[in-house]
Amino acid sequence: MATRKEVADRAGVSVAVVSYVLNNRTIVKEETRRKVQDAIRELGYRPNLTARSLKTKKTQQVAVLTHYIGNPFEAGLLLQIEATAKQHGYFVFVQTYEPDREEELRSMLMGRVDGILLLGQSFGEETLGYFDDLQVPVVSAMKPAAWDADGSNPIPYVDIDWLPAMRSLVSHLRQRGHEKIAFMTAKESQLNYAVRHQAFLEAMRLEGLELQEDGHLDGSGRFEQAQAVLGELLDAEGKGGTAAEFTAIVCANDLMAAGCLAACRERGVPVPQDIAVAGCENILMSSQTWPPLTVIHYPRQAAGEMAMNMLLDRMNGIKTESILLSGSLIVRAST
Amino acid sequence: MATRKEVADRAGVSVAVVSYVLNNRTIVKEETRRKVQDAIRELGYRPNLTARSLKTKKTQQVAVLTHYIGNPFEAGLLLQIEATAKQHGYFVFVQTYEPDREEELRSMLMGRVDGILLLGQSFGEETLGYFDDLQVPVVSAMKPAAWDADGSNPIPYVDIDWLPAMRSLVSHLRQRGHEKIAFMTAKESQLNYAVRHQAFLEAMRLEGLELQEDGHLDGSGRFEQAQAVLGELLDAEGKGGTAAEFTAIVCANDLMAAGCLAACRERGVPVPQDIAVAGCENILMSSQTWPPLTVIHYPRQAAGEMAMNMLLDRMNGIKTESILLSGSLIVRAST
């Protein structure tokens, strides 16, 4: 079995350069990389990656914890995160996060990753301390929900600045004559929507609007749930024909907004005349529904890339601050 | 530092059971798992996973190679693959596959994974031989394109039986009066669509229809490309107002079909009156476009789960055969 030194000699480079190539570092010129790869092939050299990572204590692996990659918004973030990680020679693990299994997650990830990228999950204090001890940095694409009333959460993040974005949406709805506006979210399964919910409530207050009694809907973050929940309300009898007191719904993600549209369409409830519907992400689907959806545009490509770069910085000991991007309102026919 | 034996003693179980828990095997009862995890925490035991995997020569990791997880169809497959892998204590790597970088891929994955799951990519002979030598099995969700004219490709796969599915679609279009039917695919970037393309051509032949000269469109697998390519054809002047000779388009994926709808909508070309459009996957979006899309339904949940189980079988030395599922035609307003 050839050694790394023999590979270096044959390629006419130093052992360090061979290591760079094996670690897939982009600083190596293409021509040099080719020479080293030729030498590796000719000599049949097989680096034992597992043994190597034991020595350097680096795995070149990062974990991305998803909620539900069936949501194209998450898949889009993941796409960008993976592309950025790959550029820097890192592999991306994908794991669906389950809040009640953090203990298991800790033992599964230990020794396996150099960093963890959350998609807005709010790790408990114990879990954060655990990875801190292991010197495995944790950052989040999308701001995690605060732990307590003072709004603190030590996880650095990339997100959009939700309050101005929500305010422009609520203000737009008010201008179209809507004063009774409901908010649909995922109460249990996706805590990071609490950040969007909070911004919505504050935007309503700033616009001088009050939330109705029935103004909080739980669509579980999914198209099907949203469709069922709004459908039930529309079918129930109330003063104005249905039990729904609101005339507009803002949804914490676009999948739920599309589900609301479907519920209205099935029942012949005209959108936006009877109910206006808006989303918060601007996935591709939202421009193709009938009617197309008014949304807050979330720049997910930039957010995914920045979050991964923030994690890479932290893994290299560079402390970067959280980043707030601008969301923008896209008005389409659903409002 | 506590040893595994000490953990076992404290939990009142055998060392093997501790190993099962650490390897995340589901055969351990919940109560026992809890005892072992308590002992691990109380003793501060830290298994070195990297060292352990060196000893067992297993990484408990599998790679999934994607084309473009911006396509909800791929994301849906991935979701199911990851869930199935997790149930068996495996971690899933996600890597975007680039056909011209197989050499790099080989050195990146070596020593890192116990198995590789393709999403229809057609590994070269050298790459397949390489992983065969390493005893890393390769299976595919979606049939990879054949290497040569005799239709051979040694990678076992799960896919739908495309010919009957395509025939039911072409037959439906013919019944609606369409004889000039085009096919939109991704010529370079996604070779597995060649399987769908081939089935379409054979279905046309069986239905007694001939493909037009302009009947092959390259939409690169993406919404935006499909929209641009069809848009250009509709804008170019031909005999009947546009240069498009066909009256119906079948797209190799739903994203392209949605892009075709958008191109028609922008130009006021009525669908299905002037052009009928159909897709091949049945992603959620396809039921929400205007008009909603006629599609072949691809049972992606079952396919993702079966493909992962097939890979697990192969990793355990069990040779399973390729599996063909049934696709079904869903007729909506776009045809």
XYZ file of C-alpha atoms in Angstrom:
670
model
C 0.000 0.000 0.000
C 1.393 3.356 -1.099
C 1.915 6.100 1.454
C 0.998 9.736 1.209
C 4.724 10.566 0.900
C 5.011 8.340 -2.185
C 1.992 10.062 -3.735
C 3.599 13.451 -3.052
C 6.928 12.357 -4.600
C 5.295 10.994 -7.712
C 3.170 14.116 -8.201
C 6.160 16.354 -7.474
C 4.392 18.206 -4.671
C 4.637 18.381 -0.889
C 2.750 16.051 1.446
C 0.699 19.066 2.549
C -0.586 19.582 -0.983
C -1.661 15.934 -1.156
C -3.568 16.517 2.068
C -5.222 19.590 0.629
C -6.365 17.616 -2.393
C -7.667 14.776 -0.224
C -9.502 17.290 1.939
C -10.929 18.770 -1.211
C -9.686 22.252 -0.400
C -10.259 24.686 -3.216
C -6.947 26.515 -2.805
C -5.179 23.866 -4.930
C -4.780 24.766 -8.609
C -6.673 22.514 -11.020
C -3.438 21.363 -12.708
C -1.859 20.381 -9.386
C -5.024 18.632 -8.275
C -4.961 16.579 -11.444
C -1.320 15.576 -10.935
C -2.055 14.438 -7.395
C -5.163 12.547 -8.439
C -3.198 10.829 -11.213
C -0.524 9.804 -8.712
C -3.206 8.511 -6.310
C -4.728 6.416 -9.054
C -1.419 5.125 -10.444
C -0.149 4.084 -7.045
C -3.515 2.757 -5.908
C -3.267 4.901 -2.812
C -6.304 4.645 -0.539
C -6.432 7.188 2.250
C -8.416 5.906 5.162
C -10.704 8.836 5.666
C -12.064 7.547 8.937
C -8.569 7.153 10.390
C -7.564 10.528 9.022
C -10.512 12.319 10.569
C -9.656 10.675 13.891
C -6.209 12.248 13.742
C -7.308 15.719 12.718
C -10.449 15.467 14.837
C -12.318 16.963 11.901
C -15.011 15.066 10.063
C -15.521 17.545 7.180
C -19.199 16.920 7.799
C -21.952 19.252 8.914
C -25.526 18.400 9.855
C -28.543 20.306 8.585
C -31.667 19.709 10.655
C -34.863 20.067 8.675
C -38.504 20.260 9.718
C -40.084 19.111 6.504
C -38.222 19.206 3.206
C -41.556 18.512 1.524
C -41.802 22.301 1.824
C -40.030 23.726 -1.247
C -38.885 26.644 0.890
C -36.798 24.335 3.073
C -35.625 22.355 0.062
C -34.486 25.619 -1.559
C -32.512 26.598 1.537
C -30.993 23.127 1.668
C -29.986 23.322 -2.005
C -28.012 26.492 -1.375
C -26.538 25.238 1.902
C -25.325 22.059 0.243
C -23.815 23.939 -2.710
C -21.949 26.303 -0.371
C -20.744 23.467 1.860
C -19.513 21.532 -1.165
C -17.481 24.502 -2.376
C -15.584 24.325 0.893
C -15.115 20.575 0.853
C -17.832 19.776 3.384
C -20.433 17.054 3.289
C -23.963 17.763 4.367
C -26.016 15.385 6.492
C -29.729 15.843 6.397
C -31.715 14.870 9.467
C -35.334 15.596 10.257
C -35.461 17.258 13.641
C -37.842 15.930 16.275
C -38.091 18.201 19.338
C -38.770 15.354 21.748
C -35.704 13.387 20.654
C -32.903 15.859 21.323
C -31.187 13.422 23.657
C -30.967 10.835 20.908
C -29.839 13.500 18.459
C -26.954 14.452 20.733
C -25.587 10.939 20.878
C -26.134 10.438 17.161
C -24.260 13.560 16.092
C -21.418 13.332 18.592
C -18.095 12.779 16.851
C -19.796 12.887 13.483
C -19.987 16.564 12.574
C -17.880 19.725 12.782
C -20.924 21.985 12.851
C -24.711 22.036 12.943
C -26.999 24.198 10.829
C -30.546 24.560 12.118
C -33.505 25.666 10.040
C -34.997 27.705 12.864
C -35.196 24.962 15.491
C -34.768 26.097 19.039
C -32.296 23.745 20.717
C -32.702 23.395 24.479
C -30.080 24.766 26.830
C -28.747 21.296 27.628
C -28.249 20.444 23.960
C -26.558 23.760 23.209
C -24.217 23.294 26.179
C -23.443 19.778 25.020
C -22.338 20.849 21.541
C -20.541 23.834 22.995
C -18.472 21.438 25.132
C -17.691 19.421 22.027
C -16.707 22.638 20.205
C -19.326 21.965 17.556
C -20.783 25.361 16.602
C -24.506 25.720 15.978
C -26.007 28.406 13.740
C -29.456 28.766 12.240
C -30.922 29.784 8.899
C -34.128 31.449 10.172
C -34.255 32.909 13.646
C -35.109 30.336 16.320
C -37.943 31.147 18.701
C -36.874 32.880 21.888
C -36.484 30.736 24.957
C -38.250 33.128 27.256
C -39.968 36.454 27.637
C -36.819 38.567 27.384
C -36.369 37.367 23.819
C -32.987 35.796 24.379
C -31.675 32.881 22.359
C -27.932 32.494 21.974
C -28.012 30.795 18.560
C -26.681 33.126 15.822
C -28.890 33.196 12.757
C -29.707 34.577 9.319
C -33.299 35.643 8.772
C -35.283 38.438 7.219
C -36.325 41.409 9.315
C -39.909 40.286 9.819
C -41.483 43.379 11.360
C -41.146 45.790 8.394
C -42.039 42.968 5.993
C -45.157 42.044 7.968
C -46.076 45.676 8.369
C -45.992 46.282 4.620
C -48.252 43.230 4.174
C -50.735 44.228 6.886
C -50.749 47.815 5.625
C -51.483 46.582 2.099
C -54.391 44.481 3.389
C -55.753 47.402 5.378
C -55.632 49.597 2.278
C -57.689 46.950 0.483
C -60.308 47.282 3.197
C -59.386 44.359 5.453
C -59.496 44.992 9.184
C -60.228 41.493 10.426
C -57.107 39.562 9.567
C -56.334 36.032 10.786
C -52.928 34.382 11.105
C -52.355 30.722 10.287
C -49.307 29.023 11.749
C -47.974 25.672 12.979
C -48.387 25.834 16.703
C -46.588 22.720 17.826
C -44.430 21.408 15.069
C -42.540 24.451 13.887
C -41.621 26.810 16.691
C -39.652 29.161 14.450
C -42.944 30.411 13.024
C -43.395 32.068 16.423
C -40.981 34.745 15.148
C -43.242 35.413 12.148
C -46.334 35.306 14.347
C -44.869 37.823 16.787
C -43.984 40.183 13.939
C -47.534 39.868 12.560
C -49.077 40.766 15.919
C -46.786 43.772 16.293
C -47.543 44.883 12.713
C -51.278 44.665 13.452
C -50.797 46.818 16.557
C -48.778 49.399 14.631
C -51.495 49.526 11.968
C -54.116 50.061 14.663
C -55.845 46.729 14.031
C -57.048 44.208 16.585
C -56.883 40.465 16.276
C -60.265 38.689 16.262
C -61.132 35.942 18.690
C -60.916 33.319 15.955
C -57.829 34.942 14.487
C -55.304 32.200 15.287
C -55.475 29.163 13.040
C -53.287 26.063 13.265
C -52.470 24.712 9.832
C -49.534 22.575 11.067
C -47.325 24.080 8.359
C -48.839 21.764 5.724
C -50.984 22.281 2.645
C -53.444 19.509 3.547
C -53.941 20.680 7.135
C -54.463 24.273 6.084
C -57.009 23.183 3.503
C -58.881 21.082 6.100
C -58.811 23.689 8.883
C -60.043 26.598 6.762
C -62.494 24.279 5.003
C -64.083 23.344 8.334
C -64.486 27.001 9.292
C -66.040 27.849 5.922
C -68.481 24.940 6.252
C -69.543 25.802 9.799
C -72.496 28.157 9.960
C -71.979 31.667 11.291
C -73.575 35.073 10.977
C -72.388 35.809 7.483
C -72.989 32.326 6.086
C -69.761 30.883 7.466
C -68.242 30.890 10.934
C -65.144 32.754 9.731
C -65.175 36.287 11.132
C -62.061 37.428 9.269
C -61.819 38.665 5.685
C -58.105 38.006 5.185
C -55.580 35.329 6.236
C -51.836 35.706 6.484
C -50.082 32.306 6.556
C -46.704 31.628 8.175
C -45.662 29.682 5.080
C -46.762 29.509 1.457
C -47.823 25.859 1.525
C -50.548 26.754 4.030
C -51.569 29.760 1.925
C -51.940 27.470 -1.103
C -54.003 25.089 1.059
C -56.295 28.000 2.023
C -56.767 28.869 -1.649
C -57.695 25.255 -2.375
C -60.268 25.257 0.454
C -61.868 28.415 -0.956
C -61.817 27.139 -4.524
C -63.500 23.849 -3.552
C -66.381 25.793 -1.972
C -66.707 28.506 -4.580
C -65.624 31.168 -2.078
C -64.143 33.941 -4.262
C -60.565 35.047 -3.480
C -59.846 37.909 -2.813
C -63.460 39.178 -2.803
C -64.648 37.146 0.214
C -61.293 36.174 1.695
C -57.856 37.520 0.842
C -54.926 35.106 1.310
C -51.187 35.825 1.645
C -48.005 33.825 2.248
C -44.558 34.520 3.723
C -41.914 32.855 1.565
C -42.520 33.180 -2.174
C -41.930 29.606 -3.281
C -42.310 28.978 -7.014
C -45.755 27.449 -6.562
C -47.119 30.705 -5.125
C -46.782 32.479 -8.469
C -48.620 29.635 -10.251
C -51.699 29.065 -8.104
C -55.098 30.459 -9.069
C -55.274 33.236 -8.108
C -51.525 33.720 -7.687
C -50.535 34.494 -4.101
C -49.511 37.788 -2.582
C -46.424 36.990 -0.506
C -43.508 38.364 1.412
C -40.472 37.456 -0.658
C -37.855 35.676 1.452
C -34.448 35.706 -0.352
C -33.739 32.055 0.397
C -30.713 31.656 -1.864
C -28.843 34.439 -0.110
C -30.029 33.236 3.298
C -28.885 29.643 2.701
C -25.479 30.727 1.470
C -24.961 33.233 4.287
C -26.008 30.773 6.976
C -23.558 28.142 5.703
C -20.782 30.735 5.491
C -21.580 31.808 9.044
C -21.236 28.202 10.187
C -17.926 27.826 8.314
C -16.664 31.005 10.009
C -17.644 29.697 13.421
C -15.952 26.366 12.726
C -12.819 28.372 11.994
C -13.131 30.253 15.260
C -14.470 33.471 13.733
C -17.413 34.882 15.654
C -19.876 36.490 13.267
C -23.015 38.339 14.241
C -26.562 37.411 13.253
C -27.666 38.808 9.896
C -31.040 40.346 9.036
C -31.956 40.514 5.344
C -34.806 42.512 3.847
C -38.018 40.835 2.843
C -40.152 42.517 0.201
C -43.868 42.494 -0.508
C -45.033 40.992 -3.803
C -48.662 41.827 -4.499
C -50.537 39.352 -6.699
C -54.197 38.616 -7.319
C -54.993 36.804 -4.033
C -55.347 40.055 -2.033
C -13.233 8.541 31.220
C -15.832 5.811 31.711
C -15.695 2.661 29.620
C -18.489 0.916 27.818
C -18.278 -1.903 30.372
C -18.928 0.556 33.200
C -21.933 1.938 31.361
C -23.262 -1.596 30.923
C -22.769 -2.402 34.614
C -24.488 0.738 35.792
C -27.437 0.184 33.433
C -27.623 -3.492 34.363
C -27.326 -4.678 30.771
C -24.709 -6.401 28.630
C -22.016 -4.517 26.706
C -23.746 -5.621 23.491
C -26.934 -3.816 24.486
C -24.932 -0.631 25.109
C -23.531 -1.007 21.597
C -27.020 -1.463 20.172
C -28.148 1.751 21.841
C -25.085 3.629 20.606
C -25.671 2.305 17.103
C -29.249 3.428 17.394
C -30.654 0.008 16.624
C -34.384 -0.155 17.034
C -34.434 -3.650 18.564
C -33.759 -2.221 22.015
C -36.815 -1.661 24.204
C -37.538 1.967 25.076
C -37.134 1.293 28.807
C -33.731 -0.323 28.323
C -32.626 2.457 25.995
C -33.503 4.999 28.653
C -31.519 3.116 31.322
C -28.458 2.998 29.091
C -28.752 6.650 28.137
C -29.093 7.599 31.808
C -25.933 5.621 32.604
C -24.090 7.278 29.708
C -25.053 10.705 30.981
C -24.341 9.976 34.648
C -20.898 8.547 33.896
C -20.108 11.164 31.276
C -19.273 8.383 28.833
C -18.315 9.616 25.351
C -18.059 6.929 22.703
C -15.686 7.918 19.962
C -17.841 7.220 16.970
C -15.025 7.730 14.516
C -12.823 5.213 16.302
C -15.723 2.821 16.581
C -16.566 2.960 12.900
C -12.911 2.287 12.134
C -13.135 -0.942 14.103
C -16.399 -2.139 12.581
C -15.511 -0.680 9.172
C -19.059 0.631 8.978
C -19.842 4.298 8.838
C -23.639 4.015 9.312
C -23.793 6.612 6.553
C -25.285 6.474 3.081
C -25.029 9.026 0.300
C -27.986 10.203 -1.763
C -26.980 11.895 -4.999
C -29.483 14.459 -6.189
C -29.859 16.323 -9.472
C -31.811 19.281 -8.212
C -33.699 19.203 -4.936
C -35.348 22.443 -6.019
C -37.666 19.973 -7.764
C -40.283 18.988 -5.155
C -40.371 15.523 -6.703
C -36.752 14.893 -5.709
C -37.267 16.545 -2.346
C -40.228 14.216 -1.746
C -38.147 11.154 -2.578
C -35.374 12.418 -0.317
C -37.822 12.971 2.545
C -38.906 9.341 2.406
C -35.381 8.029 1.925
C -34.149 9.956 4.948
C -37.060 8.783 7.120
C -36.435 5.151 6.154
C -32.668 5.434 6.693
C -33.212 7.002 10.107
C -35.474 4.168 11.180
C -32.526 1.851 10.601
C -29.982 4.063 12.352
C -28.408 5.424 9.169
C -27.407 8.978 8.382
C -28.072 10.422 4.961
C -25.568 12.572 3.096
C -26.941 14.733 0.356
C -24.676 15.568 -2.551
C -25.560 17.162 -5.854
C -24.291 14.919 -8.622
C -22.205 16.402 -11.417
C -21.588 13.941 -14.263
C -18.192 15.397 -15.155
C -16.882 15.116 -11.616
C -17.244 11.391 -10.929
C -13.539 11.052 -10.213
C -13.750 13.626 -7.470
C -16.914 12.005 -6.166
C -15.143 8.661 -5.853
C -12.380 10.034 -3.690
C -14.841 12.082 -1.642
C -17.128 9.172 -0.809
C -14.426 6.576 -0.239
C -14.399 5.406 3.374
C -17.308 7.648 4.159
C -20.397 5.658 3.246
C -21.737 2.108 3.449
C -23.995 2.544 0.430
C -24.990 4.960 -2.313
C -28.510 5.790 -3.446
C -28.803 7.401 -6.864
C -31.807 9.337 -8.113
C -31.535 7.936 -11.623
C -27.947 8.942 -12.346
C -26.033 6.619 -14.612
C -22.644 5.962 -13.019
C -19.863 5.132 -15.444
C -18.385 1.631 -15.521
C -15.194 2.780 -13.791
C -17.103 4.361 -10.911
C -19.325 1.321 -10.484
C -16.291 -0.969 -10.454
C -14.613 1.264 -7.923
C -17.483 1.088 -5.421
C -17.901 -2.600 -6.123
C -14.268 -3.124 -5.068
C -14.945 -1.164 -1.901
C -18.057 -3.284 -1.283
C -20.209 -0.186 -1.282
C -23.503 -1.141 -2.974
C -25.186 1.279 -5.360
C -28.931 1.298 -6.051
C -31.155 3.846 -7.699
C -34.585 5.346 -7.089
C -35.638 5.866 -10.721
C -34.168 3.730 -13.468
C -30.826 5.029 -14.754
C -30.434 5.478 -18.495
C -28.991 2.484 -20.327
C -25.305 2.538 -21.098
C -25.690 1.257 -24.607
C -28.052 0.054 -27.271
C -28.745 -3.328 -25.669
C -30.387 -1.524 -22.774
C -28.068 -2.898 -20.143
C -27.264 -1.100 -16.925
C -26.286 -3.158 -13.895
C -27.623 -0.736 -11.256
C -30.710 -2.152 -9.502
C -33.534 0.349 -9.240
C -37.072 1.200 -8.225
C -39.130 3.046 -10.818
C -42.593 3.043 -12.308
C -43.341 0.991 -15.386
C -43.216 3.897 -17.806
C -44.584 2.314 -20.983
C -48.155 1.555 -19.820
C -48.257 4.886 -17.975
C -47.099 6.835 -21.038
C -49.433 4.866 -23.253
C -52.447 5.776 -21.143
C -51.402 9.435 -21.347
C -50.797 9.425 -25.114
C -54.029 7.497 -25.678
C -55.928 10.077 -23.612
C -54.417 12.916 -25.668
C -55.296 11.134 -28.905
C -58.893 10.725 -27.736
C -58.990 14.480 -27.141
C -57.991 14.974 -30.761
C -54.240 15.502 -30.406
C -52.041 13.808 -32.991
C -49.074 16.159 -32.978
C -47.590 15.711 -29.536
C -44.213 17.113 -28.462
C -41.993 15.871 -25.626
C -40.042 18.224 -23.398
C -37.074 16.828 -21.519
C -33.637 17.739 -20.117
C -31.217 16.557 -22.735
C -27.915 17.053 -21.002
C -28.428 17.529 -17.326
C -30.705 14.694 -16.379
C -30.022 11.517 -18.249
C -32.594 9.450 -16.380
C -35.319 11.277 -18.298
C -34.123 9.241 -21.278
C -36.117 6.356 -19.779
C -39.284 8.467 -19.804
C -38.502 9.769 -23.290
C -38.031 6.261 -24.644
C -41.344 5.140 -23.152
C -43.067 8.155 -24.702
C -41.688 7.366 -28.163
C -42.766 3.748 -27.876
C -46.223 4.789 -26.636
C -46.569 7.118 -29.661
C -45.642 4.248 -31.969
C -48.152 1.906 -30.333
C -50.859 4.564 -30.676
C -49.999 4.947 -34.352
C -48.748 8.518 -33.979
C -45.628 10.052 -35.471
C -43.361 12.555 -33.797
C -43.130 15.944 -35.519
C -39.848 17.467 -36.598
C -40.049 20.059 -33.843
C -41.296 17.467 -31.380
C -38.263 17.370 -29.066
C -37.921 20.301 -26.710
C -35.142 20.831 -24.185
C -36.460 22.450 -21.021
C -33.399 21.495 -18.922
C -35.685 20.052 -16.260
C -36.472 23.525 -14.895
C -39.560 25.696 -14.731
C -37.797 28.821 -16.013
C -36.146 27.073 -18.971
C -39.379 25.392 -20.016
C -41.188 28.723 -19.848
C -38.486 30.397 -21.976
C -38.200 27.609 -24.564
C -41.922 27.244 -25.187
C -42.324 31.038 -25.044
C -39.784 31.491 -27.822
C -41.599 28.971 -30.014
C -44.955 30.639 -29.398
C -43.488 34.042 -30.256
C -41.805 32.903 -33.477
C -43.998 33.228 -36.531
C -45.212 30.118 -38.291
C -48.076 29.019 -40.464
C -50.712 29.023 -37.783
C -49.586 32.200 -36.084
C -46.823 30.539 -34.073
C -43.979 28.266 -35.107
C -45.216 25.444 -32.865
C -46.525 22.603 -35.015
C -47.751 20.486 -32.095
C -51.036 20.794 -30.185
C -49.944 18.988 -27.025
C -46.793 18.742 -24.911
C -45.830 15.943 -22.529
C -43.088 17.035 -20.109
C -40.584 14.693 -18.461
C -41.220 16.423 -15.143
C -43.968 18.554 -13.659
C -41.827 21.661 -13.114
C -41.382 21.935 -16.893
C -45.119 21.366 -17.435
C -45.862 24.229 -15.026
C -43.350 26.374 -16.936
C -45.178 25.594 -20.197
C -48.484 26.648 -18.617
C -46.880 29.919 -17.525
C -45.567 30.573 -21.063
C -49.061 30.040 -22.472
C -50.746 32.152 -19.800
C -48.377 35.085 -20.393
C -49.314 35.103 -24.075
C -53.017 34.451 -23.720
C -52.676 31.066 -25.448
C -55.622 29.052 -24.077
C -54.843 25.688 -22.442
C -56.011 23.085 -23.375
C -57.823 24.590 -26.401
C -54.692 25.620 -28.323
C -52.095 23.550 -26.500
C -52.631 20.722 -24.034
C -49.937 20.235 -21.369
C -49.157 17.196 -19.199
C -46.553 16.211 -16.589
C -45.034 12.969 -15.301
C -44.766 13.128 -11.516
C -47.783 14.666 -9.781
C -46.077 17.061 -7.389
C -48.409 19.084 -5.170
C -48.031 22.187 -7.333
C -49.515 20.387 -10.350
C -52.937 20.203 -8.725
C -52.840 23.945 -7.906
C -51.786 25.558 -11.206
C -54.302 27.183 -13.520
C -55.478 25.118 -15.246
C -54.491 22.204 -13.006
C -52.183 19.743 -14.754
C -52.971 16.329 -16.156
C -50.153 14.087 -14.950
C -48.899 10.578 -14.555
C -48.942 9.948 -10.817
C -45.588 8.633 -9.588
C -45.938 7.048 -6.125
C -42.831 8.745 -4.736
C -43.358 7.866 -1.091
C -43.433 4.151 -1.836
C -40.554 4.488 -4.310
C -38.323 6.343 -1.834
C -38.983 3.852 0.919
C -38.479 0.823 -1.328
C -35.251 2.169 -2.801
C -33.790 2.776 0.657
C -34.875 -0.682 1.808
C -33.280 -2.161 -1.308
C -30.023 -0.405 -0.438
C -30.206 -1.641 3.173
C -30.742 -5.187 1.881
C -27.732 -4.921 -0.415
C -25.591 -3.558 2.413
C -26.578 -6.664 4.363
C -25.577 -8.896 1.473
C -29.114 -9.612 0.276
C -29.464 -9.336 -3.486
C -32.858 -7.921 -4.369
C -34.239 -7.452 -7.861
C -35.285 -4.160 -9.422
C -38.879 -3.145 -8.680
C -41.412 -1.658 -11.094
C -44.369 0.165 -9.560
C -47.516 1.236 -11.402
C -48.007 4.823 -12.449
C -51.556 6.057 -12.954
C -53.050 8.749 -15.133
C -54.720 11.716 -13.408
C -56.735 13.775 -15.871
C -57.181 17.445 -14.964
C -58.146 20.554 -16.922
C -54.852 21.081 -18.807
C -55.647 18.416 -21.454
